[in-house]
Every structure is written in C-alpha cells, then in structure tokens.
Tab-separated table of C-alpha atoms and ligand atoms in Angstrom:
chain	number	residue	atom	x	y	z
A	25	MET	CA	-92.577	224.279	67.857
A	26	ASN	CA	-95.780	224.283	69.882
A	27	GLN	CA	-96.897	227.412	71.668
A	28	LYS	CA	-97.625	226.035	75.160
A	29	THR	CA	-96.543	228.278	78.008
A	30	LEU	CA	-93.226	227.183	79.382
A	31	HIS	CA	-91.863	227.870	82.833
A	32	SER	CA	-88.401	228.409	84.172
A	33	VAL	CA	-86.627	228.639	87.500
A	34	ASP	CA	-83.693	231.042	87.297
A	35	LEU	CA	-80.913	230.311	89.818
A	36	PHE	CA	-78.179	232.918	90.434
A	37	SER	CA	-80.350	235.109	88.268
A	38	GLY	CA	-78.230	238.255	88.615
A	39	ALA	CA	-79.756	241.243	86.841
A	40	GLY	CA	-81.310	238.793	84.388
A	41	LEU	CA	-79.402	239.006	81.112
A	42	LEU	CA	-79.642	235.260	80.544
A	43	GLY	CA	-83.127	235.164	82.062
A	44	TYR	CA	-84.258	237.842	79.608
A	45	ALA	CA	-83.083	235.746	76.657
A	46	PHE	CA	-85.205	232.836	77.957
A	47	ARG	CA	-88.154	235.121	78.625
A	48	LYS	CA	-88.034	236.238	74.977
A	49	GLN	CA	-88.245	232.587	73.934
A	50	GLY	CA	-91.457	232.192	75.935
A	51	PHE	CA	-90.164	230.874	79.265
A	52	PHE	CA	-91.880	232.600	82.202
A	53	ALA	CA	-89.927	232.555	85.462
A	54	LYS	CA	-91.888	230.931	88.280
A	55	LEU	CA	-89.004	231.676	90.596
A	56	ALA	CA	-85.754	233.642	90.472
A	57	VAL	CA	-83.100	233.194	93.144
A	58	GLU	CA	-80.537	235.942	93.658
A	59	ALA	CA	-78.471	236.944	96.718
A	60	ASP	CA	-77.833	240.567	95.730
A	61	ALA	CA	-80.963	242.600	96.502
A	62	ARG	CA	-80.208	245.254	93.865
A	63	ALA	CA	-79.594	242.736	91.096
A	64	ALA	CA	-82.801	240.951	92.155
A	65	GLN	CA	-84.705	244.228	91.858
A	66	THR	CA	-83.284	244.788	88.361
A	67	PHE	CA	-84.347	241.243	87.405
A	68	LYS	CA	-87.846	241.766	88.763
A	69	GLU	CA	-88.302	244.976	86.837
A	70	ASN	CA	-86.958	243.901	83.426
A	71	VAL	CA	-87.536	240.157	83.279
A	72	GLY	CA	-90.087	239.413	85.978
A	73	ALA	CA	-90.755	236.362	88.113
A	74	ASP	CA	-93.754	235.091	90.060
A	75	ARG	CA	-91.600	234.795	93.136
A	76	MET	CA	-88.066	235.651	94.240
A	77	THR	CA	-85.857	234.179	96.958
A	78	VAL	CA	-82.318	235.043	98.013
A	79	ASP	CA	-80.240	231.927	98.575
A	80	VAL	CA	-79.853	228.939	96.287
A	81	ARG	CA	-78.888	226.832	99.295
A	82	ALA	CA	-82.502	227.042	100.488
A	83	ILE	CA	-84.283	224.754	98.056
A	84	VAL	CA	-87.927	225.675	97.446
A	85	LYS	CA	-90.149	222.608	97.154
A	86	GLY	CA	-93.359	222.314	95.158
A	87	ILE	CA	-92.404	224.354	92.074
A	88	ASN	CA	-92.312	222.308	88.899
A	89	CYS	CA	-90.780	223.864	85.793
A	90	ASP	CA	-89.671	223.047	82.260
A	91	VAL	CA	-86.217	224.566	82.437
A	92	ILE	CA	-83.755	225.542	85.142
A	93	VAL	CA	-81.380	228.293	84.050
A	94	ALA	CA	-78.313	228.672	86.273
A	95	GLY	CA	-75.246	230.907	86.062
A	96	PRO	CA	-73.345	230.196	89.299
A	97	PRO	CA	-70.502	232.520	90.401
A	98	CYS	CA	-67.399	231.865	88.305
A	99	GLN	CA	-64.647	233.515	90.381
A	100	GLY	CA	-63.378	230.228	91.857
A	101	PHE	CA	-63.110	228.673	88.383
A	102	SER	CA	-61.900	231.677	86.428
A	103	SER	CA	-58.304	232.151	85.249
A	104	LEU	CA	-58.591	235.706	86.599
A	105	GLY	CA	-59.738	234.564	90.022
A	106	LYS	CA	-57.367	232.431	92.081
A	107	ARG	CA	-58.873	229.302	90.541
A	108	ASP	CA	-59.234	228.050	94.056
A	109	ALA	CA	-60.794	224.591	94.229
A	110	SER	CA	-61.707	225.254	97.853
A	111	ASP	CA	-63.485	228.564	97.115
A	112	GLU	CA	-66.766	228.006	98.917
A	113	ARG	CA	-68.650	229.703	96.084
A	114	ASN	CA	-67.768	226.672	93.941
A	115	GLU	CA	-69.954	224.497	96.170
A	116	LEU	CA	-72.963	226.528	95.096
A	117	SER	CA	-72.852	224.936	91.650
A	118	LEU	CA	-73.680	221.577	93.238
A	119	CYS	CA	-76.997	222.943	94.545
A	120	ILE	CA	-78.205	222.900	90.947
A	121	ALA	CA	-78.703	219.108	91.180
A	122	ASP	CA	-80.829	219.537	94.334
A	123	TRP	CA	-83.001	222.055	92.490
A	124	ALA	CA	-83.363	219.651	89.569
A	125	LYS	CA	-84.563	216.991	92.013
A	126	ALA	CA	-87.101	219.423	93.524
A	127	CYS	CA	-88.414	221.125	90.337
A	128	LYS	CA	-88.208	218.175	87.918
A	129	PRO	CA	-87.342	220.223	84.816
A	130	SER	CA	-86.893	218.575	81.424
A	131	VAL	CA	-83.797	220.684	80.797
A	132	VAL	CA	-81.179	222.315	83.022
A	133	LEU	CA	-78.848	224.891	81.505
A	134	VAL	CA	-75.666	225.832	83.364
A	135	GLU	CA	-73.453	228.716	82.240
A	136	ASN	CA	-69.932	229.423	83.429
A	137	VAL	CA	-66.347	230.119	82.367
A	138	PRO	CA	-64.803	227.374	80.195
A	139	LEU	CA	-62.453	226.330	83.052
A	140	PHE	CA	-65.550	225.160	84.936
A	141	LEU	CA	-65.550	222.179	82.566
A	142	GLU	CA	-62.186	221.108	84.016
A	143	SER	CA	-63.286	221.347	87.650
A	144	GLN	CA	-64.129	218.621	90.131
A	145	HIS	CA	-67.399	220.422	90.734
A	146	PHE	CA	-68.421	219.923	87.137
A	147	VAL	CA	-67.523	216.213	87.345
A	148	MET	CA	-69.616	215.899	90.524
A	149	LEU	CA	-72.557	217.842	89.111
A	150	LYS	CA	-72.554	215.789	85.915
A	151	SER	CA	-72.499	212.550	87.882
A	152	LYS	CA	-75.421	213.653	90.102
A	153	MET	CA	-77.423	214.716	87.039
A	154	LYS	CA	-76.683	211.461	85.222
A	155	LYS	CA	-78.006	209.482	88.207
A	156	MET	CA	-81.264	211.433	87.847
A	157	GLY	CA	-81.537	210.415	84.185
A	158	TYR	CA	-80.177	213.518	82.431
A	159	GLU	CA	-77.937	213.185	79.388
A	160	SER	CA	-75.736	216.168	78.651
A	161	THR	CA	-73.707	218.161	76.179
A	162	GLU	CA	-71.213	221.001	76.555
A	163	TRP	CA	-70.728	224.017	74.333
A	164	VAL	CA	-68.012	226.660	74.431
A	165	LEU	CA	-69.286	229.720	72.592
A	166	ASN	CA	-67.933	233.176	71.819
A	167	ALA	CA	-70.458	236.003	72.206
A	168	ALA	CA	-68.907	237.837	69.217
A	169	ASP	CA	-70.057	235.002	66.926
A	170	PHE	CA	-73.659	235.699	67.933
A	171	GLY	CA	-73.836	239.450	67.391
A	172	ALA	CA	-72.430	240.904	70.615
A	173	ALA	CA	-69.708	243.514	70.143
A	174	GLN	CA	-67.615	241.555	72.609
A	175	ARG	CA	-65.232	238.629	72.564
A	176	ARG	CA	-66.411	236.677	75.581
A	177	VAL	CA	-66.071	232.918	75.629
A	178	ARG	CA	-68.392	231.005	77.905
A	179	ALA	CA	-69.248	227.354	78.569
A	180	PHE	CA	-72.840	226.141	78.482
A	181	ILE	CA	-73.816	222.720	79.756
A	182	VAL	CA	-77.208	221.393	78.746
A	183	PHE	CA	-78.625	218.558	80.863
A	184	SER	CA	-81.719	217.141	79.250
A	185	LYS	CA	-84.339	214.415	79.525
A	186	ILE	CA	-85.940	215.323	76.187
A	187	GLY	CA	-83.008	215.084	73.800
A	188	ILE	CA	-79.840	216.984	73.109
A	189	PRO	CA	-80.248	220.289	71.250
A	190	SER	CA	-78.047	221.232	68.309
A	191	LYS	CA	-75.131	223.456	69.164
A	192	PRO	CA	-75.983	227.002	68.042
A	193	ASP	CA	-74.294	228.050	64.804
A	194	PRO	CA	-72.787	231.535	64.668
A	195	THR	CA	-75.398	234.069	63.635
A	196	VAL	CA	-73.039	236.684	62.175
A	197	LYS	CA	-70.409	236.469	59.453
A	198	LYS	CA	-68.703	239.656	60.541
A	199	HIS	CA	-68.243	240.586	64.193
A	200	ARG	CA	-70.044	243.677	65.430
A	201	THR	CA	-67.786	246.508	66.460
A	202	VAL	CA	-67.657	248.737	69.499
A	203	ARG	CA	-68.292	251.676	67.167
A	204	SER	CA	-71.573	250.174	65.954
A	205	VAL	CA	-73.000	249.653	69.449
A	206	PHE	CA	-71.893	253.086	70.703
A	207	ARG	CA	-73.817	254.779	67.875
A	208	GLY	CA	-75.962	257.675	69.100
A	209	LEU	CA	-74.097	258.110	72.394
A	210	SER	CA	-72.298	261.391	73.026
A	211	LEU	CA	-68.511	261.230	73.425
A	212	GLU	CA	-68.828	263.327	76.539
A	213	PRO	CA	-70.932	261.436	79.128
A	214	ASP	CA	-74.093	263.446	79.698
A	215	ASP	CA	-74.839	261.735	83.026
A	216	THR	CA	-78.319	260.756	81.870
A	217	GLY	CA	-79.609	257.296	81.052
A	218	MET	CA	-76.582	255.679	82.709
A	219	HIS	CA	-74.190	257.457	80.339
A	220	VAL	CA	-71.969	258.080	83.328
A	221	ALA	CA	-68.317	257.309	84.086
A	222	PRO	CA	-66.016	258.129	87.004
A	223	LYS	CA	-64.057	261.362	86.597
A	224	PRO	CA	-60.382	260.400	86.211
A	225	SER	CA	-57.784	261.653	88.699
A	226	LYS	CA	-54.987	263.869	87.324
A	227	LEU	CA	-52.634	260.842	87.261
A	228	ALA	CA	-55.174	258.684	85.423
A	229	LEU	CA	-55.835	261.456	82.918
A	230	ASP	CA	-52.103	261.876	82.227
A	231	ARG	CA	-51.833	258.123	81.628
A	232	PHE	CA	-54.897	257.975	79.355
A	233	LYS	CA	-53.342	260.670	77.159
A	234	LEU	CA	-50.344	258.399	76.488
A	235	ILE	CA	-52.380	255.346	75.472
A	236	PRO	CA	-53.335	255.051	71.794
A	237	GLU	CA	-56.307	253.039	70.519
A	238	GLY	CA	-55.478	249.363	71.140
A	239	GLY	CA	-52.611	250.362	73.468
A	240	ASP	CA	-52.226	249.666	77.194
A	241	LYS	CA	-50.014	250.217	80.255
A	242	ARG	CA	-46.893	249.421	78.208
A	243	ASP	CA	-47.369	252.684	76.323
A	244	VAL	CA	-47.335	254.548	79.630
A	245	MET	CA	-44.265	252.580	80.772
A	246	ASN	CA	-42.420	253.533	77.578
A	247	ALA	CA	-43.416	257.193	77.493
A	248	SER	CA	-43.410	258.046	81.162
A	249	PRO	CA	-41.722	255.320	83.264
A	250	GLU	CA	-41.360	257.606	86.287
A	251	THR	CA	-45.149	257.746	86.715
A	252	CYS	CA	-45.544	253.947	86.799
A	253	PRO	CA	-45.645	252.047	90.097
A	254	PRO	CA	-42.930	249.347	90.622
A	255	SER	CA	-45.665	246.678	90.661
A	256	TRP	CA	-46.211	247.240	86.923
A	257	ARG	CA	-42.648	246.077	86.312
A	258	ARG	CA	-42.887	243.163	88.720
A	259	ILE	CA	-45.783	241.649	86.834
A	260	GLY	CA	-43.798	242.181	83.636
A	261	ASN	CA	-44.168	244.139	80.489
A	262	GLN	CA	-45.805	241.218	78.699
A	263	ALA	CA	-49.131	241.453	76.922
A	264	THR	CA	-51.760	242.618	79.340
A	265	ASP	CA	-55.022	244.442	79.069
A	266	VAL	CA	-54.370	246.595	82.113
A	267	TRP	CA	-54.983	250.255	81.276
A	268	GLY	CA	-55.980	249.036	77.826
A	269	ARG	CA	-57.778	251.270	75.379
A	270	MET	CA	-60.519	249.641	73.304
A	271	GLN	CA	-60.569	249.722	69.520
A	272	TYR	CA	-63.557	251.220	67.768
A	273	ASP	CA	-63.513	248.816	64.839
A	274	ASN	CA	-63.290	245.535	66.737
A	275	PRO	CA	-65.441	243.834	69.349
A	276	SER	CA	-64.333	244.611	72.913
A	277	ASN	CA	-62.528	242.151	75.149
A	278	THR	CA	-64.519	240.482	77.916
A	279	LEU	CA	-66.330	243.098	79.960
A	280	ARG	CA	-66.113	242.277	83.660
A	281	CYS	CA	-67.706	243.726	86.783
A	282	SER	CA	-64.779	246.126	87.243
A	283	PHE	CA	-65.141	247.734	83.840
A	284	GLN	CA	-65.101	251.245	85.291
A	285	ASN	CA	-61.612	250.709	86.691
A	286	ALA	CA	-58.807	251.179	84.130
A	287	SER	CA	-56.373	249.142	86.219
A	288	LYS	CA	-58.562	246.035	85.821
A	289	GLY	CA	-58.586	245.576	82.061
A	290	ARG	CA	-59.153	247.040	78.604
A	291	TYR	CA	-61.854	249.470	79.575
A	292	VAL	CA	-60.640	252.851	78.315
A	293	HIS	CA	-62.893	254.430	75.680
A	294	PRO	CA	-61.489	254.133	72.114
A	295	THR	CA	-60.933	257.882	71.736
A	296	GLU	CA	-61.859	259.610	75.022
A	297	ASN	CA	-59.661	259.937	78.098
A	298	ARG	CA	-61.940	258.038	80.455
A	299	VAL	CA	-63.231	254.537	81.091
A	300	LEU	CA	-66.534	253.349	79.623
A	301	THR	CA	-69.800	254.689	80.903
A	302	LEU	CA	-72.380	252.277	82.333
A	303	ARG	CA	-74.454	252.789	79.186
A	304	GLU	CA	-71.519	251.873	76.926
A	305	GLY	CA	-70.939	248.749	79.023
A	306	ALA	CA	-74.639	247.857	78.799
A	307	ARG	CA	-74.551	248.300	75.003
A	308	ILE	CA	-71.548	245.948	74.776
A	309	GLN	CA	-73.574	243.373	76.715
A	310	GLY	CA	-76.536	243.853	74.352
A	311	ILE	CA	-78.807	245.257	77.083
A	312	PRO	CA	-81.683	247.397	75.742
A	313	ASP	CA	-81.475	251.084	76.713
A	314	ARG	CA	-84.987	250.862	78.186
A	315	TRP	CA	-83.865	248.516	80.980
A	316	LYS	CA	-84.077	250.046	84.421
A	317	PHE	CA	-81.229	249.199	86.799
A	318	HIS	CA	-81.259	249.387	90.590
A	319	GLY	CA	-78.304	250.211	92.840
A	320	ASP	CA	-75.369	252.588	92.835
A	321	ARG	CA	-72.789	252.899	90.072
A	322	SER	CA	-70.550	250.052	91.247
A	323	SER	CA	-73.515	247.741	91.810
A	324	ILE	CA	-74.837	248.455	88.315
A	325	ALA	CA	-71.395	247.859	86.783
A	326	ARG	CA	-71.320	244.502	88.598
A	327	GLN	CA	-74.780	243.543	87.382
A	328	ILE	CA	-73.816	244.408	83.807
A	329	GLY	CA	-70.395	242.727	83.859
A	330	ASN	CA	-71.703	239.565	85.557
A	331	GLY	CA	-74.240	238.821	82.864
A	332	VAL	CA	-74.321	236.683	79.747
A	333	PRO	CA	-74.288	238.972	76.668
A	334	ILE	CA	-77.908	238.960	75.549
A	335	PRO	CA	-77.201	238.058	71.879
A	336	LEU	CA	-75.347	234.945	73.096
A	337	GLY	CA	-78.108	234.126	75.590
A	338	ASN	CA	-80.643	234.457	72.756
A	339	ALA	CA	-78.845	231.828	70.662
A	340	VAL	CA	-78.668	229.379	73.578
A	341	ALA	CA	-82.276	229.964	74.668
A	342	GLN	CA	-83.450	229.478	71.091
A	343	ALA	CA	-81.586	226.160	70.793
A	344	ILE	CA	-83.245	224.937	73.998
A	345	ARG	CA	-86.676	226.224	72.973
A	346	GLN	CA	-86.499	223.921	69.928
A	347	LEU	CA	-86.674	220.906	72.253
A	348	PHE	CA	-90.206	221.712	73.449
B	416	SAM	C1	-72.557	235.186	87.184
B	416	SAM	S1	-73.782	236.012	88.068
B	416	SAM	C2	-75.236	235.534	87.168
B	416	SAM	C3	-75.550	236.430	86.009
B	416	SAM	C4	-76.809	236.086	85.259
B	416	SAM	N1	-76.792	234.748	84.736
B	416	SAM	C5	-77.062	237.071	84.110
B	416	SAM	O1	-76.919	236.680	82.938
B	416	SAM	O2	-77.391	238.237	84.383
B	416	SAM	C6	-73.897	235.060	89.534
B	416	SAM	C7	-74.897	235.598	90.547
B	416	SAM	O3	-75.013	234.672	91.618
B	416	SAM	C8	-75.375	235.416	92.762
B	416	SAM	N2	-75.155	234.580	93.963
B	416	SAM	C9	-74.011	234.309	94.607
B	416	SAM	N3	-74.247	233.505	95.636
B	416	SAM	C10	-75.573	233.241	95.677
B	416	SAM	C11	-76.420	232.460	96.521
B	416	SAM	N4	-75.944	231.767	97.557
B	416	SAM	N5	-77.744	232.426	96.244
B	416	SAM	C12	-78.255	233.132	95.201
B	416	SAM	N6	-77.482	233.874	94.372
B	416	SAM	C13	-76.169	233.933	94.590
B	416	SAM	C14	-74.495	236.651	92.674
B	416	SAM	O4	-75.026	237.725	93.454
B	416	SAM	C15	-74.517	236.932	91.164
B	416	SAM	O5	-75.499	237.879	90.843
C-alpha cells in the first residue's frame, strides 16, 4: 500500500460514522454533504472536511477525489419503513451517479439496507455507473462479525475503476456483547458525557418492571393485560422487539434513530428500568467517548442510530484502501 494522500467526498455524511472509518484509513474529506445542520456540525468536529454543503441535489463541480462515500436515506427501502418505491428520498440515491461524473473518483461506495439491492433505484444506479465504466460488487455484512456489539446487517456496493476489492472477512470469532461495551458506565445515568436517558412515565416504569432480560411487550401482555392498549393485540402477539429488553451477554439488535423510545424496538437496558442512554447507544455503534455531538437529545439519538457501526465501517474502508 503506498502512502499518498487520498481524498474523499462524503455524500449524506450524517454525523460521520462511516466517514470516520475512511478518515482513519487515510482518506481526507474534500467535501461533506449533509442536510441536517446538527449532524453536519458533528461531522465537522469529529471527522472534518475542507468544505461542507447541504443538499446532494446541488452537484458541486471542480472537486476531484479518489473515493465517494455515500449512505443515502434508507427509509423508503427498509422493511421497517413503508418500502415505498415512490418515496422521494429514494430518488436521492440516483444523484450519486451525477457526483461520480463530476468528481471522477476511482471508487464509489454506497451503503444501505439489504432491500436496497432489490430496488429499481439500485438497478438504475448500477446501469448509470456501468455506462461510466465502473464495475461493481455487492456485499451484505453483519456488524457483529466485525466487532460491533450489534447485529446490524447492511449492504455495501462498491463501484470501481481500479479493480474489485476482496469482501471483508469477519474480524472476530466471538461476537462482542452489550455487557463488554457498557463497561465503566454507571447503571444509573449520571447525565454527564451523554449518559442520559428519558425519565420513564409511571406507566412505562410499571411495564419495564414486568419485562425480563430478553423479554418484550408479550411479557407485559401476559402479566398485566389491562394496561396494554388494544393496538398491541391488533398487531398480534407474535415475535416483536417492541418494548424489548436487551440481553447483556449478546450483541444488541439493530439500533435505530428511535432507540430512546421503548415502543420502537428492543431498547430497554438489560437490567435497569429505562431505555438506553445516548452514551450506551454510542458505545453500541462503536463511537469513541471523546466524540462531541451537536444538537438536542433526539437529534443526537438520530445521528447515532443513522450511522454505520464504526467497526463495520473500518472493515469496509480497509478493504477499499487496499485498492490504492
Ligand atoms: C443514513 S444517514 C447517513 C449516515 C452516515 N453514513 C454515517 O455513517 O454516519 C443519511 C443522511 O442523509 C441526510 N440527507 C437526507 N437528504 C439529504 C439531502 N438531500 N442532501 C444531503 N443529505 C441528506 C440525512 O440528514 C441523514 O443524515
């Protein structure tokens, strides 16, 4: 590997979890593009870029780079979203080809949910990239296999003019656990260093007390049916992560933007009667404690949950770095 300085353009940069992984591999961001001002500020502070703009639909000309890194919004492709082919956010993924035309990178990396690979937008993007001379490969990787304490499966598409990199091999034999990444954090949030969680209402607290480690809303439905809203029954008693309590000795499930809302997933602390703190969420995403975040609590939760777990980003960035 030669040591020449490499440059990136980071589209949909978010708070910069994926960008940080590339930065550690020696890619300096000439430009980062992010619509959310607070996420952009977090990126600027912890990853850094020569220049920042706000909308990927406004292509900036005259910036050449080695790599484009792009993590477009996934809601329109996700099984949790409505999977709406007409979701206008899906169109944003097509801008990536326009940026490739403008910046002439050797490699373009696109990250999204695996269902993106089944979308018309992916077919269109791939066809546009092929016309520009890029060959491509697709990887579906689980963050837990790369040292994150989180099962999160994501698709990565590498478009390249300089060869196809090898798919990253798992870096751990045994998955990291929630317990191992929470080490050193007090059980009671101390409200410093982002170790802060919303105070549960009386109803939420009563429910938390009925949910054992690994349990979920079904435990509340069994023990105290009168406190459960009818909607819980309508969507069935089948396996669901709603009001789920994490397990200390396993990786967590996918951490999403709403991870401080118990009704959105498996976000209750393994032993405490509360949802995760921002710091616990950041640890599950592999974000260093020294990172400085901008925005209020819900904005920070969104920035954390939106990102690519850094250990997974590291493996992908390393595989791409080998090409140069
Ligand atoms: C999935 S997140 C990217 C996360 C990032 N890759 C990381 O690892 O931290 C997608 C981001 O796209 C941003 N976004 C949405 N529409 C945009 C637009 N038109 N221009 C620029 N950014 C946009 C959102 O604000 C969000 O932060």
